[in-house]
PDB file of C-alpha atoms in Angstrom:
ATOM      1  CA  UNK I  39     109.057 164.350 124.718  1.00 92.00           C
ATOM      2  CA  UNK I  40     111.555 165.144 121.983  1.00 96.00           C
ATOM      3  CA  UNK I  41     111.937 162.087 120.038  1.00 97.00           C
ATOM      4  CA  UNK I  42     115.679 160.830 118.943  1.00 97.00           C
ATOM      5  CA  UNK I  43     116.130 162.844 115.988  1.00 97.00           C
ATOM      6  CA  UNK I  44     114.319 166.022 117.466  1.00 98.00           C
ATOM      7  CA  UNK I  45     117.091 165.889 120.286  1.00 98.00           C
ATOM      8  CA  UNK I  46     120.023 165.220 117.992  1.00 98.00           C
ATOM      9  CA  UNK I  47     118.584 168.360 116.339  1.00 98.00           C
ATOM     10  CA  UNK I  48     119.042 170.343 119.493  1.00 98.00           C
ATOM     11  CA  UNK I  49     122.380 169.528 120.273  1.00 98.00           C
ATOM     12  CA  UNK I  50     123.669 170.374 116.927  1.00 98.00           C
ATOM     13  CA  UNK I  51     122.569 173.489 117.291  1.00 98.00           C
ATOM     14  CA  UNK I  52     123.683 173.615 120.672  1.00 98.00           C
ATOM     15  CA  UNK I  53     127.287 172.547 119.369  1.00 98.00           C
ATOM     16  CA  UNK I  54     126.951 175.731 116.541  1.00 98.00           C
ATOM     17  CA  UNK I  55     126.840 177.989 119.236  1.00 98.00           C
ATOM     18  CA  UNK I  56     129.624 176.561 121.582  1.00 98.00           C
ATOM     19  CA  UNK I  57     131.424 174.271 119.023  1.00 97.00           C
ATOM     20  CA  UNK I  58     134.879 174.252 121.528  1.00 95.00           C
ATOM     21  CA  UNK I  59     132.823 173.142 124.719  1.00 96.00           C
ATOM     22  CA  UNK I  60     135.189 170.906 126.938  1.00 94.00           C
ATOM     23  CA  UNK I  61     135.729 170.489 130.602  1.00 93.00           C
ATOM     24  CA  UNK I  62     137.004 174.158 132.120  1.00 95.00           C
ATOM     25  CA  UNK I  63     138.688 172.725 135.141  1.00 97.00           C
ATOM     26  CA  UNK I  64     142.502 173.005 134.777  1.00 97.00           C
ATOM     27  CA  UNK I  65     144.763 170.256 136.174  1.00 97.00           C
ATOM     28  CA  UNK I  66     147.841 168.826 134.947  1.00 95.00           C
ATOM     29  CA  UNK I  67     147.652 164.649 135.581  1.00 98.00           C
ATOM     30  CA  UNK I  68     145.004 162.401 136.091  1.00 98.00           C
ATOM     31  CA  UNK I  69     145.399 162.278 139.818  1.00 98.00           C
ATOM     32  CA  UNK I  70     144.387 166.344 139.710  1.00 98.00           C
ATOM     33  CA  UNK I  71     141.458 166.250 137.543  1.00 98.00           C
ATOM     34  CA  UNK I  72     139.736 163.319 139.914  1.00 98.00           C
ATOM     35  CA  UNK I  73     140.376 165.717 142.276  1.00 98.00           C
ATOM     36  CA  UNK I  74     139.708 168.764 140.996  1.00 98.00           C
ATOM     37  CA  UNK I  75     135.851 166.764 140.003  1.00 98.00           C
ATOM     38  CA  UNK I  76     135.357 166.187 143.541  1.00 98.00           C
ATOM     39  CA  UNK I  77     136.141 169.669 144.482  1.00 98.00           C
ATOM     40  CA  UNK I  78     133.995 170.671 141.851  1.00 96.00           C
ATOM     41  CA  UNK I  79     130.551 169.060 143.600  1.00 92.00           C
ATOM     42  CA  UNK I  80     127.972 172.148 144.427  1.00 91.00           C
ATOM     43  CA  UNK I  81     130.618 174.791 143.267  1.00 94.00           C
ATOM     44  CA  UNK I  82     131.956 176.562 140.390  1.00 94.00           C
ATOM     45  CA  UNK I  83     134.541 175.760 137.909  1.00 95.00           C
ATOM     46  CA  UNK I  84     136.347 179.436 138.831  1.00 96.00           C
ATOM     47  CA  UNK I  85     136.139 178.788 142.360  1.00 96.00           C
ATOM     48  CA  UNK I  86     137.979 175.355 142.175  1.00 98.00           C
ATOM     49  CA  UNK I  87     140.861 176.552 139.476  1.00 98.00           C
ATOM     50  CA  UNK I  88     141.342 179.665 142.061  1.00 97.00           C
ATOM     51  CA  UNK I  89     142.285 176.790 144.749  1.00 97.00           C
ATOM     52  CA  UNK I  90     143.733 174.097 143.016  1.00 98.00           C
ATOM     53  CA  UNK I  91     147.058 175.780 141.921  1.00 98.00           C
ATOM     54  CA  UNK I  92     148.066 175.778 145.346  1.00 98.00           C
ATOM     55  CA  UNK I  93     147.147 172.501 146.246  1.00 98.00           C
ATOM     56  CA  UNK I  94     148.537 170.762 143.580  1.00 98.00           C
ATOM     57  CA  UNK I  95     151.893 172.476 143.900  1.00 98.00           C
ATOM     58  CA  UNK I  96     151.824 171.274 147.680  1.00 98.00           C
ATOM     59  CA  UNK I  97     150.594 167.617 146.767  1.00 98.00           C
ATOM     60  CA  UNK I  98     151.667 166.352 142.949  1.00 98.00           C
ATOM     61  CA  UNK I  99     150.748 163.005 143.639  1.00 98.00           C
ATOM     62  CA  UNK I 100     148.416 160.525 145.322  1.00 98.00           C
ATOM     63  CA  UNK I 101     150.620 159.667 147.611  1.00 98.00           C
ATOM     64  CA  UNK I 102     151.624 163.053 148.803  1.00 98.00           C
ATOM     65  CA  UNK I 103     147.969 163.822 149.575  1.00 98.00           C
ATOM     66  CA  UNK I 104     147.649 160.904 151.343  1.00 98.00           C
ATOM     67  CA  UNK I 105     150.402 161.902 153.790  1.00 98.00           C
ATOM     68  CA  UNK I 106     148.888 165.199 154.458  1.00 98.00           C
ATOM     69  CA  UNK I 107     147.117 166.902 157.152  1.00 97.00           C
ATOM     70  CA  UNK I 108     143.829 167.707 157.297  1.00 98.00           C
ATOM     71  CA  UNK I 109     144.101 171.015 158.508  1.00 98.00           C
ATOM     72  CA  UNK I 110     146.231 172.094 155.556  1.00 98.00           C
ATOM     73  CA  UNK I 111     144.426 170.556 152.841  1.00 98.00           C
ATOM     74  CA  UNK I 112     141.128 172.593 154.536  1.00 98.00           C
ATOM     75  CA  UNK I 113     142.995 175.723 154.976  1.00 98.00           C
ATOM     76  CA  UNK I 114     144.228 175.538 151.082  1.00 98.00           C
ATOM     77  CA  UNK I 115     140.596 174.906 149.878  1.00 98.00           C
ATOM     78  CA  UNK I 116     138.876 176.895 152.317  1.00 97.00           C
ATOM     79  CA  UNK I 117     137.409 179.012 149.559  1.00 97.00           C
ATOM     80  CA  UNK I 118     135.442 176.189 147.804  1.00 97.00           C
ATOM     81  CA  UNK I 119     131.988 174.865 149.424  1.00 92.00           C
ATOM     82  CA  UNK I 120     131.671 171.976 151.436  1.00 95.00           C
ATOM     83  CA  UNK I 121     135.545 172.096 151.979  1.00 96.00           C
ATOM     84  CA  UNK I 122     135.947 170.054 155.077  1.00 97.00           C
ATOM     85  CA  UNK I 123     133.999 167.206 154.158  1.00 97.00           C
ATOM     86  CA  UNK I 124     135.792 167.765 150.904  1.00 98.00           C
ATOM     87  CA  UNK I 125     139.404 167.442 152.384  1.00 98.00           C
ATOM     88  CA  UNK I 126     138.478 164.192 153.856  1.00 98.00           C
ATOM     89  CA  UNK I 127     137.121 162.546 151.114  1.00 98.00           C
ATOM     90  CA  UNK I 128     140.354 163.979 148.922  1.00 98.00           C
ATOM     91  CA  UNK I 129     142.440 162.769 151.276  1.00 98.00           C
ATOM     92  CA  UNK I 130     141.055 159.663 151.809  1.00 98.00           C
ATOM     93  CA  UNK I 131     140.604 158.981 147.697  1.00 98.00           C
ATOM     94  CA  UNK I 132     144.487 159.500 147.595  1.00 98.00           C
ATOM     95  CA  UNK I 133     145.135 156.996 150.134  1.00 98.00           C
ATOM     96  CA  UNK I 134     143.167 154.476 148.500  1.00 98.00           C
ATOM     97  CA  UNK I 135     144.538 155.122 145.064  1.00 98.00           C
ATOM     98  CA  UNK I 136     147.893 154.923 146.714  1.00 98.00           C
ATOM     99  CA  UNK I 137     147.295 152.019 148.313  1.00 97.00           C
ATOM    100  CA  UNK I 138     145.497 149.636 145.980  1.00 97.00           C
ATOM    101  CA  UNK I 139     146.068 151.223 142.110  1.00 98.00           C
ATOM    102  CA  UNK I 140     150.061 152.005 142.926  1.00 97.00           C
ATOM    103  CA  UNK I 141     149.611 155.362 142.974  1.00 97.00           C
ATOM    104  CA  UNK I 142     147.404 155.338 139.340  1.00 98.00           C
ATOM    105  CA  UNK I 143     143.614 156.633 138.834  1.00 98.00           C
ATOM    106  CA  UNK I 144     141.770 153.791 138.202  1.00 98.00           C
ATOM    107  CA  UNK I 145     140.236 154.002 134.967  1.00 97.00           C
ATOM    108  CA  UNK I 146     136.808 152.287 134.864  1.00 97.00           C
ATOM    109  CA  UNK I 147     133.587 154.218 136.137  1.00 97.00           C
ATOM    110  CA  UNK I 148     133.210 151.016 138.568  1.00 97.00           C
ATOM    111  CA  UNK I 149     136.118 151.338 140.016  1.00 98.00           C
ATOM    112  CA  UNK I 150     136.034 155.061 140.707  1.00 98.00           C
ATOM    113  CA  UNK I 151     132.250 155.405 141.316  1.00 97.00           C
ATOM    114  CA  UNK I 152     133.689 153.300 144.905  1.00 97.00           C
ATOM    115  CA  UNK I 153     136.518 156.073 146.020  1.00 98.00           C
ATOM    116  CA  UNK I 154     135.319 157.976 148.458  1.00 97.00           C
ATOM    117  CA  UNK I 155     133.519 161.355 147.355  1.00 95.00           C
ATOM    118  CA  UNK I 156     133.116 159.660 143.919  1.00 97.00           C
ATOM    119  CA  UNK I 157     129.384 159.511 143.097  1.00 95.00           C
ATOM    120  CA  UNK I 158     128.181 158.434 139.516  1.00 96.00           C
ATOM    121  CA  UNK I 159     128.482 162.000 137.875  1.00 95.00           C
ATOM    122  CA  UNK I 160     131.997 162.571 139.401  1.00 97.00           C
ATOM    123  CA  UNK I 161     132.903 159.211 137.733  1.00 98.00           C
ATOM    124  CA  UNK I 162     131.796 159.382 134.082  1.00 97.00           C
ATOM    125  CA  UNK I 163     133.458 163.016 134.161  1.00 97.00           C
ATOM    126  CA  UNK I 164     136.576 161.614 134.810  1.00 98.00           C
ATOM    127  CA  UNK I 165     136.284 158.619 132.618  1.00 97.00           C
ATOM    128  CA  UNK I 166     134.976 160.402 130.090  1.00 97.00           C
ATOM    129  CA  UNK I 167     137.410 163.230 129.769  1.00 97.00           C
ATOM    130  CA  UNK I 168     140.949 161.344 130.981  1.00 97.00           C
ATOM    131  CA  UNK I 169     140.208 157.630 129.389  1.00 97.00           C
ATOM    132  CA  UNK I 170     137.682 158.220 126.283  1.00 95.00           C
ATOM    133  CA  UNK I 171     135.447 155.902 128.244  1.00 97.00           C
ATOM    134  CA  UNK I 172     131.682 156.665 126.787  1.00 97.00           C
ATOM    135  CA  UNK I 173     129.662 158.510 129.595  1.00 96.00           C
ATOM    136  CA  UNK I 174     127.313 161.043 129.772  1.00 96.00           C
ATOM    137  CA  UNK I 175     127.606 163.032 133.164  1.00 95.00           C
ATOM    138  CA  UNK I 176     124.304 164.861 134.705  1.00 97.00           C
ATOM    139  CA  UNK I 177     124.911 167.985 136.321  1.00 95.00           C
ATOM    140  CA  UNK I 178     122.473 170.811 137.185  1.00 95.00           C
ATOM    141  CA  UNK I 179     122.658 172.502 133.800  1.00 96.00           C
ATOM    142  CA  UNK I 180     122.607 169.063 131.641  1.00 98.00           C
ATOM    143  CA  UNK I 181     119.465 168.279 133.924  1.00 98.00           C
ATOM    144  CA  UNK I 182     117.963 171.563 133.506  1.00 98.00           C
ATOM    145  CA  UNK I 183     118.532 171.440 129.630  1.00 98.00           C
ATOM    146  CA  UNK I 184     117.418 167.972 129.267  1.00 98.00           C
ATOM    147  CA  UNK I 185     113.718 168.592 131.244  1.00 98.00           C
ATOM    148  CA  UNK I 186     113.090 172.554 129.542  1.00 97.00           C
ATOM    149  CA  UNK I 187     113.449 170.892 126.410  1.00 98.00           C
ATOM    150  CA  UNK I 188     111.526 167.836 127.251  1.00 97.00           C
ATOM    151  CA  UNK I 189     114.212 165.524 125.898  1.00 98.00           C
ATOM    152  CA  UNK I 190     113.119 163.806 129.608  1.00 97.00           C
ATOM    153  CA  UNK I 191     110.105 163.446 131.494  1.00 96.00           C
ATOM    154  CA  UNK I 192     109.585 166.618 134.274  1.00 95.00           C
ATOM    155  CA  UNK I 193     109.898 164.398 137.266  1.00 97.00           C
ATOM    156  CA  UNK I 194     112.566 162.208 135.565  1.00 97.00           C
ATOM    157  CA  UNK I 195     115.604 161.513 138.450  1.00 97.00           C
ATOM    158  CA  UNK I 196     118.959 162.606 138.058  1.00 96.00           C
ATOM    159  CA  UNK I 197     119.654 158.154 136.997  1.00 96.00           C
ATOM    160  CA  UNK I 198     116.691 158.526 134.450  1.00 98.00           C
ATOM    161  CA  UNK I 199     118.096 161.529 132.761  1.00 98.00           C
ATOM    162  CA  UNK I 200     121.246 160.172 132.069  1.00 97.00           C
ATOM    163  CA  UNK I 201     119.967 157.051 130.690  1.00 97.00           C
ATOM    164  CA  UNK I 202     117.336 158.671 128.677  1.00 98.00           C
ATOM    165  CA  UNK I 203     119.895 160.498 127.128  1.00 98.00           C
ATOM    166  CA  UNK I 204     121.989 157.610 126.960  1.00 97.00           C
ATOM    167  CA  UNK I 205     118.833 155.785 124.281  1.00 98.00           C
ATOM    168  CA  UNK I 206     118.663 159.326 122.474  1.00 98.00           C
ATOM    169  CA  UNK I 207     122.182 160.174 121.254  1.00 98.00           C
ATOM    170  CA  UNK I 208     124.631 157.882 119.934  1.00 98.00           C
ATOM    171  CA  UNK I 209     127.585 155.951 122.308  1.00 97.00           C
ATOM    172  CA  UNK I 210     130.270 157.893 120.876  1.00 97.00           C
ATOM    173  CA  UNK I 211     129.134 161.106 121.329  1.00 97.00           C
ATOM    174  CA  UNK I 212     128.138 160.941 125.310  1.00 97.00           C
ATOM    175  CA  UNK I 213     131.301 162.716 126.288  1.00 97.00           C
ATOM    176  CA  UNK I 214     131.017 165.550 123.756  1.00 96.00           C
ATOM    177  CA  UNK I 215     127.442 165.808 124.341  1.00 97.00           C
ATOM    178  CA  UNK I 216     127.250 166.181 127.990  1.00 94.00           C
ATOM    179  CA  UNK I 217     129.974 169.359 127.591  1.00 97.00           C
ATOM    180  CA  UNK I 218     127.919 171.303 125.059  1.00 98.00           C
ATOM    181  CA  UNK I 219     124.663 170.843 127.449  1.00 98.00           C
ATOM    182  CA  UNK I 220     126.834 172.192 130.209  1.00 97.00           C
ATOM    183  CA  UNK I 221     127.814 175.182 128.529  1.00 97.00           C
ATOM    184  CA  UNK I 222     124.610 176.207 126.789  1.00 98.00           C
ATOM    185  CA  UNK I 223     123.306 175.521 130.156  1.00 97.00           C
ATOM    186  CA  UNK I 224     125.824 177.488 132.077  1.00 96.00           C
ATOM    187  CA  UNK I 225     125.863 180.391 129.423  1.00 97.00           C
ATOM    188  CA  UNK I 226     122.778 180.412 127.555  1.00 98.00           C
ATOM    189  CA  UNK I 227     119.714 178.355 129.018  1.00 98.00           C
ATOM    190  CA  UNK I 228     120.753 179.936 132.729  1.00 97.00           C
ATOM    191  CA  UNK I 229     118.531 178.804 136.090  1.00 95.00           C
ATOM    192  CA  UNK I 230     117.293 182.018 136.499  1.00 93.00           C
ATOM    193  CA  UNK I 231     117.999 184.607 133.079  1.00 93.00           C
ATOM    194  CA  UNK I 232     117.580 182.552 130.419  1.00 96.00           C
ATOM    195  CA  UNK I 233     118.153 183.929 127.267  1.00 97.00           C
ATOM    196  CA  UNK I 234     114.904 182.587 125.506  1.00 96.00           C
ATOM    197  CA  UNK I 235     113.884 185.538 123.456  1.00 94.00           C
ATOM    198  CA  UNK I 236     117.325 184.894 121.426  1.00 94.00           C
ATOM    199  CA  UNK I 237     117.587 181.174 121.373  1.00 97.00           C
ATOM    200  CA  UNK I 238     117.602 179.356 118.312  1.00 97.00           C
ATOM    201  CA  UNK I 239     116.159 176.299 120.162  1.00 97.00           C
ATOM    202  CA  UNK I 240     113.018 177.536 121.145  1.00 96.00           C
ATOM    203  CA  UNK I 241     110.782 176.250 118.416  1.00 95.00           C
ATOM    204  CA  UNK I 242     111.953 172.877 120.189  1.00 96.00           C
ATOM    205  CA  UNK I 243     111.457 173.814 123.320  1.00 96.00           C
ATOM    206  CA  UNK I 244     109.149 172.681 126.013  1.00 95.00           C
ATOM    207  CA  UNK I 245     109.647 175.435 128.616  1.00 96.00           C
ATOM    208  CA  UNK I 246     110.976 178.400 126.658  1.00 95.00           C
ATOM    209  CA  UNK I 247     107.095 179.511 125.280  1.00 95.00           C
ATOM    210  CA  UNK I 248     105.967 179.451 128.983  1.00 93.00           C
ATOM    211  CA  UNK I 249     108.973 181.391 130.632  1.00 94.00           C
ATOM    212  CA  UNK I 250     108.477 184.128 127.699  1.00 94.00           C
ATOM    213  CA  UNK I 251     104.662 184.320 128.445  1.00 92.00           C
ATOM    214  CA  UNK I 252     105.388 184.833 131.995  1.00 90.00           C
ATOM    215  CA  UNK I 253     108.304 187.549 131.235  1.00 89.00           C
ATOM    216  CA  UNK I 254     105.564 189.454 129.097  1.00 88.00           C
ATOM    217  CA  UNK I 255     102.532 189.125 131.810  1.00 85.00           C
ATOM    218  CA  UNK I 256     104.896 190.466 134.194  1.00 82.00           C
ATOM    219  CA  UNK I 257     106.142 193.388 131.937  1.00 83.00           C
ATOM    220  CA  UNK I 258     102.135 194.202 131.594  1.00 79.00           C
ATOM    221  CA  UNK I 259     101.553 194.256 135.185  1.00 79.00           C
ATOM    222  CA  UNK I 260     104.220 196.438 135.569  1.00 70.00           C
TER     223      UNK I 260
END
């Protein structure tokens, strides 16, 4: 596996190549990023921002959303997946924010990992990026990136990979970490196109060798 400074050595030249990486989902208050994270689970950033407009405008507030009818808050995120069990868990998030944190996000990952559609990645995203509380957040491309590189073992689970990241890169730079892994995940080291033959990672990479050996067998066979 990469050792510390090998995978300090791929982030920064991750960070060259996207050195403005930050969170792309647009919301206006606290309140509408934790949402917006939820809504975000097993979709994309440009589906949620397409929805959210709306439902923000019709519910500013936690305890708006708490007030409001299920149907409505389906039919105004219809377009994102998962959005009925989504609605619920929204709409039962803002009633217990309303209820017990006066209307407030609460701020620790402890306290928001038990709201209801809040698992652990939801959680460090939003303390991370609303409170500047140290977290590194493992989504599908930080997992990818972390296992092609090796910076985790292959069969390492979504828990491991976050806290093997967690011993390899320093406290205060969790947050900013986990966003450039996203986007050179999202944009450059891709599920199914990645762009290995240009990447200025791949003489530390694990997996990049092997997917170029198989692009060129495959270009010989055809």
């Amino acid at each position: 596996m990469l050792s510390k400074k090998k995978t300090m050595e791929a982030l920064g030249l991750m960070r060259d190549m996207y050195p403005e990486a930050k969170g792309e989902l647009r919301a206006d208050t606290d309140f509408h990023y934790l949402i917006a994270v939820i809504l975000s689970a097993q979709a994309t950033d440009v589906s949620v921002n397409k929805a959210t407009p709306a439902l923000f405008e019709s519910y500013p507030d936690a305890r708006s959303l708490a007030d409001a009818s299920l149907e409505d808050v389906m039919d105004l995120i219809k377009t994102i997946g998962l959005y009925k069990n989504k609605a619920k868990n929204i709409i039962k998030t803002a009633k217990v924010i309303s209820k017990e944190y006066d209307g407030k996000v609460p701020q620790t990952i402890t306290e928001l990992i038990k709201l209801p559609g809040v698992g652990q990645k939801t959680a460090n995203v939003v303390a991370g990026d609303r409170f500047g509380v140290p977290a590194v957040a493992v989504d599908t491309h930080v997992e990818r990136v972390s296992k092609r590189l090796y910076i985790c073992k292959q069969s390492a689970s979504v828990k491991e990979v976050e806290e093997t990241l967690e011993c390899k890169i320093p406290r205060e730079l969790w947050v900013t970490a986990h966003h450039t892994m996203i986007f050179f995940g999202r944009y450059h080291c891709t599920a199914k196109k990645s762009k290995c033959e240009a990447c200025p990672l791949l003489h530390l990479c694990y997996a990049g060798p092997k997917i170029l050996t198989k692009r060129m067998e495959k270009v010989k066979e055809s």
